[in-house]
Amino acid sequence: MIAAYKALLRAHIGIGLAYRTRLTVWVLTSLFPLLLMSVWLAVVDEVGPANGWDRSDFISYYAAAALLWHTTTSFLIWTWDSDFRSGDFSFKLLKPLDPFHQYLTQEFGFRAIVIVILVPLLVGITLLVPALHYELDLLGWALTVFAGLTGFLLNVVMAMAFATIAFWTTQAGNIYSLWWGMGAFLSGWVAPLPLMPPIVEATGRWMPFRSSMGFPLELLLGRLDGAEIARSFAVTAGWIGIFLLLYRLSWRRGIHRYQAVGG
Amino acid sequence: MQEPAIKVDELTKHFRVHQREAGLASGVRGFFRRKYADVKAVDGVSFSIQPGEMVGFLGPNGAGKTTTLKCLSGLLHPTSGAASVLGFTPHLRRQEFLRSFTLVMGQRNQLFWDLPAMETFLVNQAIYRIPEKDFRIGLDELVALLELSPYLDKPVRNLSLGERMRAELAAALLHRPRVLFLDEPTLGLDVTAAAAVRRFLTDYNERHQATVLLTSHYMTDVAELTRRVIVIDHGRLRFDGNLTELIDATTPHRIIRITMSEPVDPARLGEFGDVVKTDGVTAVLQVRRNATKETAARMLSELPIEDIAIEEPEIEEVIRRVFAER
């Protein structure tokens, strides 16, 4: 299994690096969170700190969000959708390695490239821009990285569970978009959860979306106490378990319906 | 008697397909009320194939050939009936089963499009858990037989169709599968590339005693690679037997080609059989199969024959006749 992961990771990193323009454009989409940041900075300039969040907090939050957007967001469902329509999914099924691992390594491969490009960039910007402050101890950094990793895993497993809807309908990608769109408000992506109305914040803290965005970001800004950190990891683990179970159940029923179109 | 490598018993696969006529009104109607139809892609097909056999699987487009291969590969779950490949039930997709066969689809490939074919080979080595020594020996053999060495380091997207097909075959056979399902493996290849693929498949079958089930619209593939053919149409088995038996059963005539030392009147030639064409000195005649010898002997004694050849009809014609009879 380790050999298969190594070989697949190497191949997917190679694919990611094959087109320089595509990679550059993709990295440039990191700017999206910075647009949201500019809105909040305008608010702070006009009415002062929002709920205790000043300019520096927003800049630090959204700069890290730009990195997290690329490292934890899963695009797996679109690949899966496209594989279903083109027939490439059949090739994955024919191999003696569960498609789950084949898609997971694909996701890891692309993330690895982004991390190599964006992390040094973010470190450089942090050193150059005085407004950015991430004053964490070693444990804080380790927990943040771990939160990003578990958030990414949750996103992948969640996307896989939704992807199995493709066994019943060709609209799995659109259904996932609807779910993910709702999640944007609950994840800390549109705005930090502590600034949302209490009902939205409370809901968001129990939903799966915050695990890959708001949770690691709030950790990074040192805004969470030990109990909240433990609870957030438990929520992430719980949702990973739920989506893994849903994926397995859905796979078992859905694979009977697979029509192997496209070839 | 050996256990068959492939056994298919009353295999049936039905698809539920959305029906939609052309036009906007039909599109709107279909949006609110969907119409579905059951399509019987495979309808109670039974056959078995012994280990090491190479069998041609023939039928017109939409006959159910690819669907049968997909059922045998475990991609599709049969609606009813049973299939067994090397003792495994394909749709259960056991690891050991997935390691023991391959499916090659001529119109699609498993190679990483943006990477050299070698990357796919290395990934397959890891996924199929091929020991390094076996991998090197197998790869060297495939590279030599398929003349792949100039293309190993080029991205797949830059290869020609023929080069890609050869690389695809290498990727599909690195793990030395004991059963090969080949769906149009020479589709779109030029004559030379198709001949190379056929040579390779014959060689692979001889070296590894692999069982091969092959679909192809190119009758040269079928005639060169297989003795036995299975013919299906509309999902039903139409014929299972030797290619020569199929020819005997469907074409009650043979072809006699003659060259004469002087022109002979077509009406005179017509006394020996149906004249397909003649320019006076050369002629092609169709004669009844069971009267071929006697007719040829009469021609030799009654006509100024310089050269005579007795041929079977073109296999394309045989297949055309099989489907014309449906």
PDB file of C-alpha atoms in Angstrom, chain B residues 197-302:
ATOM      1  CA  VAL B 197      -0.336  -5.682 -32.175  1.00  0.00           C
ATOM      2  CA  ARG B 198      -1.620  -8.969 -33.641  1.00  0.00           C
ATOM      3  CA  ARG B 199       1.886 -10.458 -33.706  1.00  0.00           C
ATOM      4  CA  PHE B 200       2.380  -9.407 -30.125  1.00  0.00           C
ATOM      5  CA  LEU B 201      -0.916 -10.924 -28.945  1.00  0.00           C
ATOM      6  CA  THR B 202      -0.169 -14.248 -30.630  1.00  0.00           C
ATOM      7  CA  ASP B 203       3.247 -14.268 -29.017  1.00  0.00           C
ATOM      8  CA  TYR B 204       1.863 -13.364 -25.572  1.00  0.00           C
ATOM      9  CA  ASN B 205      -0.731 -16.132 -25.817  1.00  0.00           C
ATOM     10  CA  GLU B 206       1.944 -18.677 -26.738  1.00  0.00           C
ATOM     11  CA  ARG B 207       4.398 -17.570 -24.041  1.00  0.00           C
ATOM     12  CA  HIS B 208       1.963 -17.336 -21.169  1.00  0.00           C
ATOM     13  CA  GLN B 209      -0.921 -19.600 -22.256  1.00  0.00           C
ATOM     14  CA  ALA B 210      -3.241 -16.679 -21.625  1.00  0.00           C
ATOM     15  CA  THR B 211      -6.941 -16.922 -22.334  1.00  0.00           C
ATOM     16  CA  VAL B 212      -8.079 -14.218 -24.747  1.00  0.00           C
ATOM     17  CA  LEU B 213     -11.559 -12.963 -25.574  1.00  0.00           C
ATOM     18  CA  LEU B 214     -11.314 -10.449 -28.392  1.00  0.00           C
ATOM     19  CA  THR B 215     -13.827  -8.174 -30.057  1.00  0.00           C
ATOM     20  CA  SER B 216     -12.928  -6.556 -33.334  1.00  0.00           C
ATOM     21  CA  HIS B 217     -14.600  -5.169 -36.397  1.00  0.00           C
ATOM     22  CA  TYR B 218     -11.477  -5.970 -38.374  1.00  0.00           C
ATOM     23  CA  MET B 219     -11.861  -9.462 -39.716  1.00  0.00           C
ATOM     24  CA  THR B 220      -8.117  -9.762 -40.215  1.00  0.00           C
ATOM     25  CA  ASP B 221      -7.784  -9.649 -36.414  1.00  0.00           C
ATOM     26  CA  VAL B 222     -10.351 -12.409 -36.003  1.00  0.00           C
ATOM     27  CA  ALA B 223      -8.992 -14.603 -38.802  1.00  0.00           C
ATOM     28  CA  GLU B 224      -5.353 -14.291 -37.690  1.00  0.00           C
ATOM     29  CA  LEU B 225      -5.835 -14.513 -33.938  1.00  0.00           C
ATOM     30  CA  THR B 226      -8.703 -16.886 -33.345  1.00  0.00           C
ATOM     31  CA  ARG B 227     -10.073 -20.216 -34.491  1.00  0.00           C
ATOM     32  CA  ARG B 228     -13.226 -20.109 -32.462  1.00  0.00           C
ATOM     33  CA  VAL B 229     -15.761 -17.307 -32.675  1.00  0.00           C
ATOM     34  CA  ILE B 230     -18.778 -16.391 -30.592  1.00  0.00           C
ATOM     35  CA  VAL B 231     -21.309 -14.252 -32.402  1.00  0.00           C
ATOM     36  CA  ILE B 232     -23.932 -12.217 -30.560  1.00  0.00           C
ATOM     37  CA  ASP B 233     -26.588  -9.854 -31.783  1.00  0.00           C
ATOM     38  CA  HIS B 234     -29.255  -7.935 -29.876  1.00  0.00           C
ATOM     39  CA  GLY B 235     -27.731  -9.377 -26.726  1.00  0.00           C
ATOM     40  CA  ARG B 236     -28.378 -12.989 -27.782  1.00  0.00           C
ATOM     41  CA  LEU B 237     -25.954 -15.696 -28.775  1.00  0.00           C
ATOM     42  CA  ARG B 238     -26.143 -16.419 -32.496  1.00  0.00           C
ATOM     43  CA  PHE B 239     -23.232 -18.775 -33.029  1.00  0.00           C
ATOM     44  CA  ASP B 240     -20.472 -20.432 -31.035  1.00  0.00           C
ATOM     45  CA  GLY B 241     -17.985 -22.607 -32.879  1.00  0.00           C
ATOM     46  CA  ASN B 242     -15.067 -22.771 -35.263  1.00  0.00           C
ATOM     47  CA  LEU B 243     -14.642 -19.994 -37.737  1.00  0.00           C
ATOM     48  CA  THR B 244     -14.701 -22.567 -40.527  1.00  0.00           C
ATOM     49  CA  GLU B 245     -17.977 -24.002 -39.212  1.00  0.00           C
ATOM     50  CA  LEU B 246     -19.435 -20.521 -39.244  1.00  0.00           C
ATOM     51  CA  ILE B 247     -18.351 -20.106 -42.830  1.00  0.00           C
ATOM     52  CA  ASP B 248     -19.807 -23.498 -43.780  1.00  0.00           C
ATOM     53  CA  ALA B 249     -23.069 -22.738 -42.036  1.00  0.00           C
ATOM     54  CA  THR B 250     -23.616 -19.292 -43.472  1.00  0.00           C
ATOM     55  CA  THR B 251     -22.090 -19.306 -46.918  1.00  0.00           C
ATOM     56  CA  PRO B 252     -23.126 -22.298 -48.988  1.00  0.00           C
ATOM     57  CA  HIS B 253     -20.628 -21.425 -51.700  1.00  0.00           C
ATOM     58  CA  ARG B 254     -16.915 -21.126 -52.380  1.00  0.00           C
ATOM     59  CA  ILE B 255     -15.031 -18.910 -54.757  1.00  0.00           C
ATOM     60  CA  ILE B 256     -13.146 -20.289 -57.779  1.00  0.00           C
ATOM     61  CA  ARG B 257     -10.713 -17.938 -59.528  1.00  0.00           C
ATOM     62  CA  ILE B 258      -9.503 -18.986 -62.951  1.00  0.00           C
ATOM     63  CA  THR B 259      -7.109 -17.712 -65.588  1.00  0.00           C
ATOM     64  CA  MET B 260      -7.552 -19.093 -69.101  1.00  0.00           C
ATOM     65  CA  SER B 261      -5.268 -19.208 -72.128  1.00  0.00           C
ATOM     66  CA  GLU B 262      -7.998 -17.749 -74.398  1.00  0.00           C
ATOM     67  CA  PRO B 263     -11.249 -15.815 -73.883  1.00  0.00           C
ATOM     68  CA  VAL B 264     -14.333 -17.833 -72.963  1.00  0.00           C
ATOM     69  CA  ASP B 265     -17.910 -16.665 -73.336  1.00  0.00           C
ATOM     70  CA  PRO B 266     -19.511 -15.689 -69.959  1.00  0.00           C
ATOM     71  CA  ALA B 267     -22.544 -17.806 -70.828  1.00  0.00           C
ATOM     72  CA  ARG B 268     -20.274 -20.860 -71.111  1.00  0.00           C
ATOM     73  CA  LEU B 269     -18.691 -20.005 -67.738  1.00  0.00           C
ATOM     74  CA  GLY B 270     -22.207 -19.716 -66.294  1.00  0.00           C
ATOM     75  CA  GLU B 271     -22.613 -23.473 -66.797  1.00  0.00           C
ATOM     76  CA  PHE B 272     -20.133 -24.028 -63.949  1.00  0.00           C
ATOM     77  CA  GLY B 273     -21.500 -21.575 -61.393  1.00  0.00           C
ATOM     78  CA  ASP B 274     -22.513 -17.948 -60.771  1.00  0.00           C
ATOM     79  CA  VAL B 275     -20.120 -15.634 -62.576  1.00  0.00           C
ATOM     80  CA  VAL B 276     -19.164 -12.847 -60.162  1.00  0.00           C
ATOM     81  CA  LYS B 277     -16.928 -11.125 -62.694  1.00  0.00           C
ATOM     82  CA  THR B 278     -14.994 -11.887 -65.859  1.00  0.00           C
ATOM     83  CA  ASP B 279     -12.959 -10.091 -68.476  1.00  0.00           C
ATOM     84  CA  GLY B 280     -12.989 -13.112 -70.811  1.00  0.00           C
ATOM     85  CA  VAL B 281      -9.566 -14.448 -69.798  1.00  0.00           C
ATOM     86  CA  THR B 282      -9.869 -14.280 -66.016  1.00  0.00           C
ATOM     87  CA  ALA B 283     -13.030 -14.998 -64.039  1.00  0.00           C
ATOM     88  CA  VAL B 284     -14.365 -15.290 -60.504  1.00  0.00           C
ATOM     89  CA  LEU B 285     -17.175 -17.766 -59.943  1.00  0.00           C
ATOM     90  CA  GLN B 286     -19.284 -18.766 -56.950  1.00  0.00           C
ATOM     91  CA  VAL B 287     -19.956 -22.477 -56.791  1.00  0.00           C
ATOM     92  CA  ARG B 288     -21.935 -24.637 -54.377  1.00  0.00           C
ATOM     93  CA  ARG B 289     -19.700 -25.685 -51.499  1.00  0.00           C
ATOM     94  CA  ASN B 290     -20.457 -29.402 -51.780  1.00  0.00           C
ATOM     95  CA  ALA B 291     -19.844 -29.353 -55.542  1.00  0.00           C
ATOM     96  CA  THR B 292     -16.562 -27.453 -55.465  1.00  0.00           C
ATOM     97  CA  LYS B 293     -14.214 -30.359 -56.213  1.00  0.00           C
ATOM     98  CA  GLU B 294     -16.362 -31.795 -58.973  1.00  0.00           C
ATOM     99  CA  THR B 295     -16.853 -28.343 -60.598  1.00  0.00           C
ATOM    100  CA  ALA B 296     -13.117 -27.561 -60.456  1.00  0.00           C
ATOM    101  CA  ALA B 297     -12.349 -30.924 -62.087  1.00  0.00           C
ATOM    102  CA  ARG B 298     -14.895 -30.244 -64.847  1.00  0.00           C
ATOM    103  CA  MET B 299     -13.415 -26.781 -65.433  1.00  0.00           C
ATOM    104  CA  LEU B 300      -9.938 -28.245 -65.761  1.00  0.00           C
ATOM    105  CA  SER B 301     -11.067 -30.739 -68.354  1.00  0.00           C
ATOM    106  CA  GLU B 302     -13.520 -28.563 -70.323  1.00  0.00           C
TER     107      GLU B 302
END
